[in-house]
Short mmCIF file of C-alpha atoms and ligand atoms in Angstrom, two decimals:
data_model
loop_
_atom_site.label_atom_id
_atom_site.label_comp_id
_atom_site.label_asym_id
_atom_site.label_seq_id
_atom_site.Cartn_x
_atom_site.Cartn_y
_atom_site.Cartn_z
CA MET A 1 102.89 48.83 -24.74
CA LYS A 2 103.31 52.42 -23.52
CA SER A 3 99.61 53.13 -23.98
CA HIS A 4 98.74 50.02 -21.92
CA ILE A 5 101.13 51.03 -19.14
CA LEU A 6 99.73 54.59 -19.08
CA ASN A 7 96.21 53.20 -19.09
CA HIS A 8 96.85 51.05 -16.02
CA LEU A 9 98.67 53.83 -14.17
CA SER A 10 96.04 56.47 -14.94
CA GLN A 11 93.25 54.19 -13.69
CA SER A 12 94.85 53.72 -10.28
CA GLU A 13 95.24 56.22 -7.45
CA LYS A 14 97.65 53.86 -5.70
CA PRO A 15 101.08 52.82 -7.01
CA VAL A 16 100.98 49.84 -9.40
CA SER A 17 103.80 47.35 -8.92
CA GLY A 18 106.14 46.29 -11.71
CA GLU A 19 105.05 42.72 -10.98
CA THR A 20 101.35 43.53 -11.57
CA LEU A 21 102.10 45.40 -14.79
CA SER A 22 104.35 42.61 -16.04
CA GLN A 23 101.64 39.96 -15.36
CA LYS A 24 98.83 42.03 -16.90
CA LEU A 25 100.79 42.94 -20.00
CA GLY A 26 102.68 39.64 -20.44
CA VAL A 27 106.20 41.11 -20.54
CA SER A 28 109.13 41.06 -18.10
CA ARG A 29 109.53 43.56 -15.24
CA VAL A 30 112.72 44.77 -16.92
CA ALA A 31 110.74 45.55 -20.09
CA ILE A 32 108.18 47.47 -18.00
CA TRP A 33 110.94 49.41 -16.29
CA LYS A 34 112.50 50.33 -19.68
CA HIS A 35 109.18 51.68 -20.98
CA ILE A 36 108.67 53.64 -17.73
CA ARG A 37 112.12 55.18 -18.10
CA GLN A 38 111.38 56.17 -21.73
CA LEU A 39 108.07 57.71 -20.68
CA GLN A 40 109.90 59.71 -17.99
CA GLU A 41 112.38 60.89 -20.63
CA HIS A 42 109.41 62.09 -22.73
CA GLY A 43 108.18 64.27 -19.87
CA TYR A 44 105.84 61.95 -17.92
CA ASP A 45 106.12 62.47 -14.19
CA ILE A 46 106.03 58.85 -12.96
CA GLU A 47 106.99 58.27 -9.35
CA ALA A 48 108.84 55.01 -8.73
CA THR A 49 108.47 53.84 -5.11
CA PRO A 50 109.08 50.45 -3.45
CA LYS A 51 105.29 49.87 -3.81
CA GLY A 52 105.33 50.50 -7.54
CA TYR A 53 104.80 53.21 -10.13
CA ARG A 54 102.43 56.18 -9.88
CA LEU A 55 101.56 58.57 -12.70
CA LEU A 56 101.55 62.13 -11.36
CA SER A 57 101.24 64.05 -14.63
CA GLY A 58 102.01 63.83 -18.33
CA PRO A 59 102.78 66.27 -21.13
CA ASP A 60 100.07 67.27 -23.59
CA THR A 61 102.07 65.95 -26.53
CA PRO A 62 100.36 63.85 -29.22
CA PHE A 63 102.79 60.91 -28.96
CA PRO A 64 101.50 57.81 -30.82
CA TRP A 65 100.86 55.86 -27.61
CA VAL A 66 98.33 58.51 -26.51
CA PHE A 67 96.04 57.15 -29.25
CA GLY A 68 95.72 53.59 -27.85
CA GLN A 69 94.73 51.10 -30.55
CA ARG A 70 95.33 53.70 -33.24
CA ALA A 71 98.99 54.21 -32.21
CA ALA A 72 100.39 52.32 -35.22
CA ARG A 73 98.64 54.78 -37.56
CA VAL A 74 100.12 57.91 -35.90
CA LEU A 75 103.37 59.54 -36.98
CA TYR A 76 104.47 62.25 -34.55
CA PHE A 77 107.15 64.90 -35.24
CA PRO A 78 108.42 67.48 -32.74
CA ILE A 79 109.18 69.62 -35.81
CA VAL A 80 108.49 69.16 -39.52
CA ASN A 81 108.23 71.32 -42.67
CA SER A 82 104.54 70.57 -43.14
CA THR A 83 102.44 67.59 -42.10
CA MET A 84 100.89 67.87 -45.61
CA ASP A 85 104.21 66.89 -47.23
CA GLU A 86 104.76 63.90 -44.91
CA ALA A 87 101.18 62.74 -45.42
CA MET A 88 101.53 63.04 -49.21
CA THR A 89 104.57 60.73 -49.19
CA LEU A 90 102.79 58.21 -46.94
CA ALA A 91 99.59 58.33 -49.02
CA ARG A 92 101.49 57.78 -52.28
CA ASP A 93 103.30 54.85 -50.62
CA GLY A 94 99.92 53.27 -49.80
CA CYS A 95 99.53 53.95 -46.04
CA PRO A 96 96.23 52.78 -44.50
CA ASP A 97 93.03 54.82 -44.30
CA PHE A 98 93.03 57.18 -41.27
CA THR A 99 96.78 57.49 -40.94
CA VAL A 100 97.63 60.69 -39.04
CA VAL A 101 100.74 62.86 -39.20
CA VAL A 102 100.91 65.27 -36.27
CA ALA A 103 103.55 67.83 -35.30
CA ASP A 104 104.34 70.19 -32.44
CA ARG A 105 105.67 72.78 -34.86
CA GLN A 106 105.86 73.29 -38.64
CA THR A 107 108.50 75.40 -40.36
CA LYS A 108 106.50 75.65 -43.62
CA GLY A 109 102.90 75.36 -42.47
CA ARG A 110 100.57 76.02 -45.41
CA GLY A 111 97.12 77.56 -45.61
CA ARG A 112 94.60 77.64 -48.44
CA LEU A 113 95.32 79.66 -51.60
CA ALA A 114 99.09 79.43 -51.00
CA ARG A 115 99.01 81.33 -47.70
CA GLN A 116 101.28 80.52 -44.77
CA TRP A 117 99.94 78.94 -41.60
CA GLN A 118 101.84 80.09 -38.53
CA SER A 119 102.71 76.88 -36.70
CA ILE A 120 104.46 77.69 -33.44
CA GLN A 121 104.54 75.50 -30.31
CA GLY A 122 101.17 75.09 -28.59
CA GLY A 123 98.94 74.65 -31.65
CA LEU A 124 97.59 71.36 -32.96
CA TYR A 125 98.80 70.64 -36.50
CA PHE A 126 97.83 67.40 -38.19
CA THR A 127 97.01 65.78 -41.53
CA MET A 128 94.74 62.75 -41.83
CA VAL A 129 95.03 60.47 -44.87
CA LEU A 130 91.58 59.28 -45.98
CA ARG A 131 90.64 56.73 -48.61
CA PRO A 132 86.88 57.25 -48.84
CA ASN A 133 84.67 55.29 -51.18
CA LEU A 134 83.30 58.44 -52.85
CA LEU A 135 83.24 60.17 -56.22
CA PRO A 136 85.76 63.01 -56.67
CA ALA A 137 82.83 65.46 -57.00
CA GLU A 138 81.75 64.52 -53.46
CA SER A 139 85.09 65.40 -51.89
CA ALA A 140 83.97 68.90 -50.78
CA LEU A 141 81.46 67.19 -48.50
CA ILE A 142 84.35 65.59 -46.60
CA ASN A 143 85.77 69.04 -45.85
CA LEU A 144 82.40 70.37 -44.70
CA ALA A 145 81.95 67.26 -42.54
CA ALA A 146 85.38 67.77 -40.98
CA ALA A 147 84.47 71.38 -40.17
CA VAL A 148 81.17 70.32 -38.55
CA ASP A 149 82.84 67.52 -36.55
CA MET A 150 85.68 69.76 -35.38
CA ALA A 151 83.23 72.53 -34.40
CA GLU A 152 81.17 70.00 -32.42
CA THR A 153 84.36 68.62 -30.84
CA LEU A 154 85.34 72.06 -29.55
CA ILE A 155 81.80 72.88 -28.41
CA SER A 156 81.48 69.58 -26.52
CA LEU A 157 84.94 69.74 -24.90
CA TYR A 158 85.17 73.44 -24.10
CA GLY A 159 81.77 75.04 -24.73
CA VAL A 160 83.18 77.58 -27.21
CA LYS A 161 80.77 79.35 -29.57
CA ALA A 162 82.23 77.86 -32.74
CA GLN A 163 80.77 79.07 -36.03
CA LEU A 164 81.54 78.15 -39.63
CA LYS A 165 82.63 80.43 -42.43
CA TRP A 166 82.40 78.96 -45.94
CA PRO A 167 83.95 76.66 -46.85
CA ASN A 168 85.43 75.29 -43.65
CA ASP A 169 86.95 77.90 -41.35
CA ILE A 170 85.93 77.76 -37.71
CA LEU A 171 85.54 81.19 -36.15
CA VAL A 172 84.60 82.54 -32.77
CA GLY A 173 83.24 86.05 -33.28
CA HIS A 174 85.26 87.25 -36.25
CA ARG A 175 88.48 85.50 -35.14
CA LYS A 176 89.76 82.24 -36.61
CA LEU A 177 90.16 79.22 -34.34
CA VAL A 178 90.64 76.43 -36.93
CA GLY A 179 91.74 76.24 -40.57
CA ILE A 180 91.30 73.26 -42.87
CA LEU A 181 93.21 72.50 -46.06
CA SER A 182 92.75 69.42 -48.20
CA GLN A 183 94.60 67.78 -51.08
CA MET A 184 93.12 65.07 -53.22
CA ALA A 185 94.43 62.47 -55.67
CA ALA A 186 91.70 60.98 -57.86
CA GLU A 187 90.89 59.31 -61.12
CA SER A 188 87.76 60.37 -63.04
CA ASP A 189 85.42 58.09 -61.12
CA ARG A 190 87.11 57.41 -57.80
CA ILE A 191 89.11 59.08 -55.07
CA ASP A 192 92.52 57.56 -54.41
CA PHE A 193 93.10 59.61 -51.25
CA VAL A 194 92.17 62.88 -49.60
CA ASN A 195 94.67 64.42 -47.20
CA LEU A 196 92.86 66.57 -44.69
CA GLY A 197 95.13 69.09 -42.93
CA ILE A 198 93.79 70.80 -39.82
CA GLY A 199 95.36 73.54 -37.71
CA VAL A 200 93.76 74.38 -34.36
CA ASN A 201 94.89 77.31 -32.21
CA VAL A 202 95.06 75.63 -28.80
CA TYR A 203 97.53 77.48 -26.56
CA ASN A 204 99.77 79.05 -29.20
CA ASP A 205 100.06 82.83 -29.13
CA THR A 206 97.84 84.27 -31.90
CA LYS A 207 98.50 87.99 -31.31
CA ASN A 208 100.54 88.43 -34.49
CA VAL A 209 98.34 86.36 -36.79
CA HIS A 210 96.42 88.03 -39.65
CA PRO A 211 93.51 87.88 -40.37
CA PRO A 212 92.72 87.91 -36.62
CA ALA A 213 92.90 84.58 -34.83
CA VAL A 214 92.13 83.29 -31.35
CA SER A 215 93.21 80.26 -29.31
CA LEU A 216 91.17 77.89 -27.18
CA VAL A 217 93.02 78.91 -24.03
CA ASP A 218 92.26 82.60 -24.67
CA LEU A 219 88.59 81.74 -25.05
CA THR A 220 88.22 79.41 -22.09
CA HIS A 221 90.93 80.40 -19.57
CA GLN A 222 90.90 76.69 -18.59
CA PRO A 223 93.39 73.88 -19.18
CA VAL A 224 92.99 72.70 -22.79
CA SER A 225 94.55 69.68 -24.46
CA ARG A 226 95.73 69.13 -28.01
CA SER A 227 95.51 65.35 -27.58
CA ASP A 228 91.91 65.52 -26.32
CA VAL A 229 90.94 67.65 -29.33
CA LEU A 230 92.52 65.21 -31.79
CA ILE A 231 91.14 62.07 -30.09
CA THR A 232 87.59 63.44 -29.82
CA PHE A 233 87.58 64.71 -33.41
CA TRP A 234 89.02 61.42 -34.69
CA ASP A 235 86.30 59.37 -32.91
CA ARG A 236 83.51 61.46 -34.41
CA PHE A 237 84.92 61.85 -37.88
CA GLU A 238 86.07 58.24 -38.42
CA LYS A 239 82.65 57.00 -37.34
CA ARG A 240 80.90 59.40 -39.71
CA ILE A 241 83.05 58.48 -42.74
CA LYS A 242 82.87 54.72 -42.03
CA ASP A 243 79.07 54.94 -41.63
CA GLY A 244 78.91 56.87 -44.94
CA ASP A 245 77.02 59.60 -43.07
CA LEU A 246 77.36 62.53 -45.47
CA GLN A 247 73.78 62.98 -46.62
CA ASN A 248 72.91 65.42 -43.80
CA VAL A 249 76.17 67.29 -43.76
CA ILE A 250 74.94 70.40 -45.61
CA GLU A 251 72.05 70.80 -43.14
CA GLN A 252 74.42 70.27 -40.20
CA TRP A 253 76.90 72.77 -41.65
CA LYS A 254 74.12 75.37 -42.06
CA GLN A 255 73.31 75.15 -38.34
CA TYR A 256 76.71 76.65 -37.51
CA ALA A 257 77.17 78.80 -40.63
CA VAL A 258 77.68 82.56 -40.37
CA THR A 259 78.26 83.13 -44.10
CA LEU A 260 74.73 82.73 -45.46
CA GLY A 261 72.76 85.95 -45.76
CA ARG A 262 75.97 88.04 -45.62
CA ASN A 263 77.58 90.29 -48.21
CA VAL A 264 80.84 88.59 -49.07
CA SER A 265 83.83 88.85 -51.31
CA VAL A 266 85.19 85.53 -52.55
CA GLN A 267 88.72 85.07 -53.85
CA THR A 268 88.94 82.14 -56.26
CA LEU A 269 92.09 80.91 -57.97
CA LYS A 270 91.47 83.30 -60.86
CA GLU A 271 89.13 86.14 -59.77
CA ARG A 272 87.41 87.99 -56.95
CA ILE A 273 83.61 87.89 -56.90
CA GLU A 274 81.34 90.01 -54.70
CA GLY A 275 77.75 89.39 -53.79
CA LYS A 276 75.33 88.10 -51.19
CA ALA A 277 75.85 84.51 -50.03
CA VAL A 278 72.42 82.96 -50.44
CA ASP A 279 72.80 79.20 -50.21
CA ILE A 280 74.98 76.08 -50.48
CA GLU A 281 74.70 73.60 -53.37
CA PRO A 282 74.30 69.89 -52.54
CA ASN A 283 77.98 69.46 -53.58
CA GLY A 284 79.12 72.14 -51.09
CA GLY A 285 79.52 75.04 -53.57
CA LEU A 286 78.60 78.55 -52.37
CA ILE A 287 75.78 80.32 -54.27
CA LEU A 288 76.25 84.07 -54.59
CA GLU A 289 73.79 86.65 -55.84
CA THR A 290 75.68 89.52 -57.45
CA ALA A 291 74.59 93.19 -57.51
CA ALA A 292 73.48 92.61 -61.13
CA GLY A 293 71.07 89.93 -59.85
CA GLU A 294 73.06 87.06 -61.35
CA ARG A 295 73.51 83.78 -59.44
CA LYS A 296 77.00 82.29 -59.38
CA THR A 297 78.21 79.09 -57.75
CA ILE A 298 81.74 78.94 -56.39
CA ILE A 299 83.33 75.58 -55.79
CA TYR A 300 86.77 76.58 -54.47
CA GLY A 301 87.77 79.87 -52.91
CA ASP A 302 88.23 81.91 -49.79
CA CYS A 303 85.45 84.02 -48.44
CA PHE A 304 85.59 87.37 -46.63
CA HIS A 305 82.57 88.68 -44.75
CA LYS A 306 82.12 92.34 -45.67
CA ASP A 307 79.67 93.31 -42.94
CA ASN A 308 81.45 92.08 -39.81
C1 BTN B 1 93.59 77.67 -43.96
O1 BTN B 1 92.71 78.09 -43.22
O2 BTN B 1 94.11 78.41 -44.81
C2 BTN B 1 94.02 76.23 -43.83
C3 BTN B 1 95.07 76.03 -42.78
C4 BTN B 1 95.50 74.58 -42.63
C5 BTN B 1 96.67 74.42 -41.66
C6 BTN B 1 96.99 72.98 -41.40
S1 BTN B 1 98.10 72.77 -40.05
C7 BTN B 1 98.30 71.09 -40.44
C8 BTN B 1 98.40 71.02 -41.95
N1 BTN B 1 99.77 71.26 -42.38
C9 BTN B 1 99.88 72.38 -43.09
O3 BTN B 1 100.94 72.81 -43.59
N2 BTN B 1 98.68 72.96 -43.20
C10 BTN B 1 97.63 72.21 -42.55
#
């Protein structure tokens, strides 16, 4: 209901009467008034005049109703330990495909390889539960696809020069704008779910983040919106996964990649390997050529560019 009310108000310059809203939405004027009051309590500046209601401004908070028809699949927290934990519980309890947990802040935000992810107010922190019809070995392609779709989201909305570092970090210059972490539950021949956790630096302060990070607002000096980023990414990514469009993802990823051709050091769960990044395997693994001329493929790890 709230998304319908906001929709009507945002489409009209003039005040919209309670009577009109109640007729269009098939509920009483009292019900409309209650929703308006709740929206005002959540930070929406809605003017109530004898001629009706007028939306002056709204907060950039990813409340479920911001997502229209998808609202029932969005769980929003002002603060949470980690959206990964909430998504894991929901996924195990059988929540639908493309359920999203989103938070304003996380007290235990996690990065890859057991690192922390600073999650202060102003960043976008969400986890999407996916139930793709894919083999477990194909799951890395989902992460690469998410990185491509998020990079294209940020390029199309804000014109930033987003680039990809293997496997799925989004950088601008040498500073990190987006991090992606995924968790999978699978049997030998089918994926049960993949939880895709994405952190985007939007207008959070990144001065004290290491390795160096940057936010969208620092790059653009324009108004930026967490909700717009999530909605635009969701549109692209859900369409891609539902269309089964993963066959071109390696080529798409390569268009934005800054890792290939570089000397890198890759930290895996058990060792550190150095070499030149020469290519990507069809399953998303990174192919390194070591100083001894050996070729090694790395499936999971974190990559550092040595010649920044
Ligand atoms: C990385 O680059 O190391 C991955 C960072 C992933 C951070 C996101 S924020 C939303 C979700 N919840 C978490 O605790 N982590 C992921």
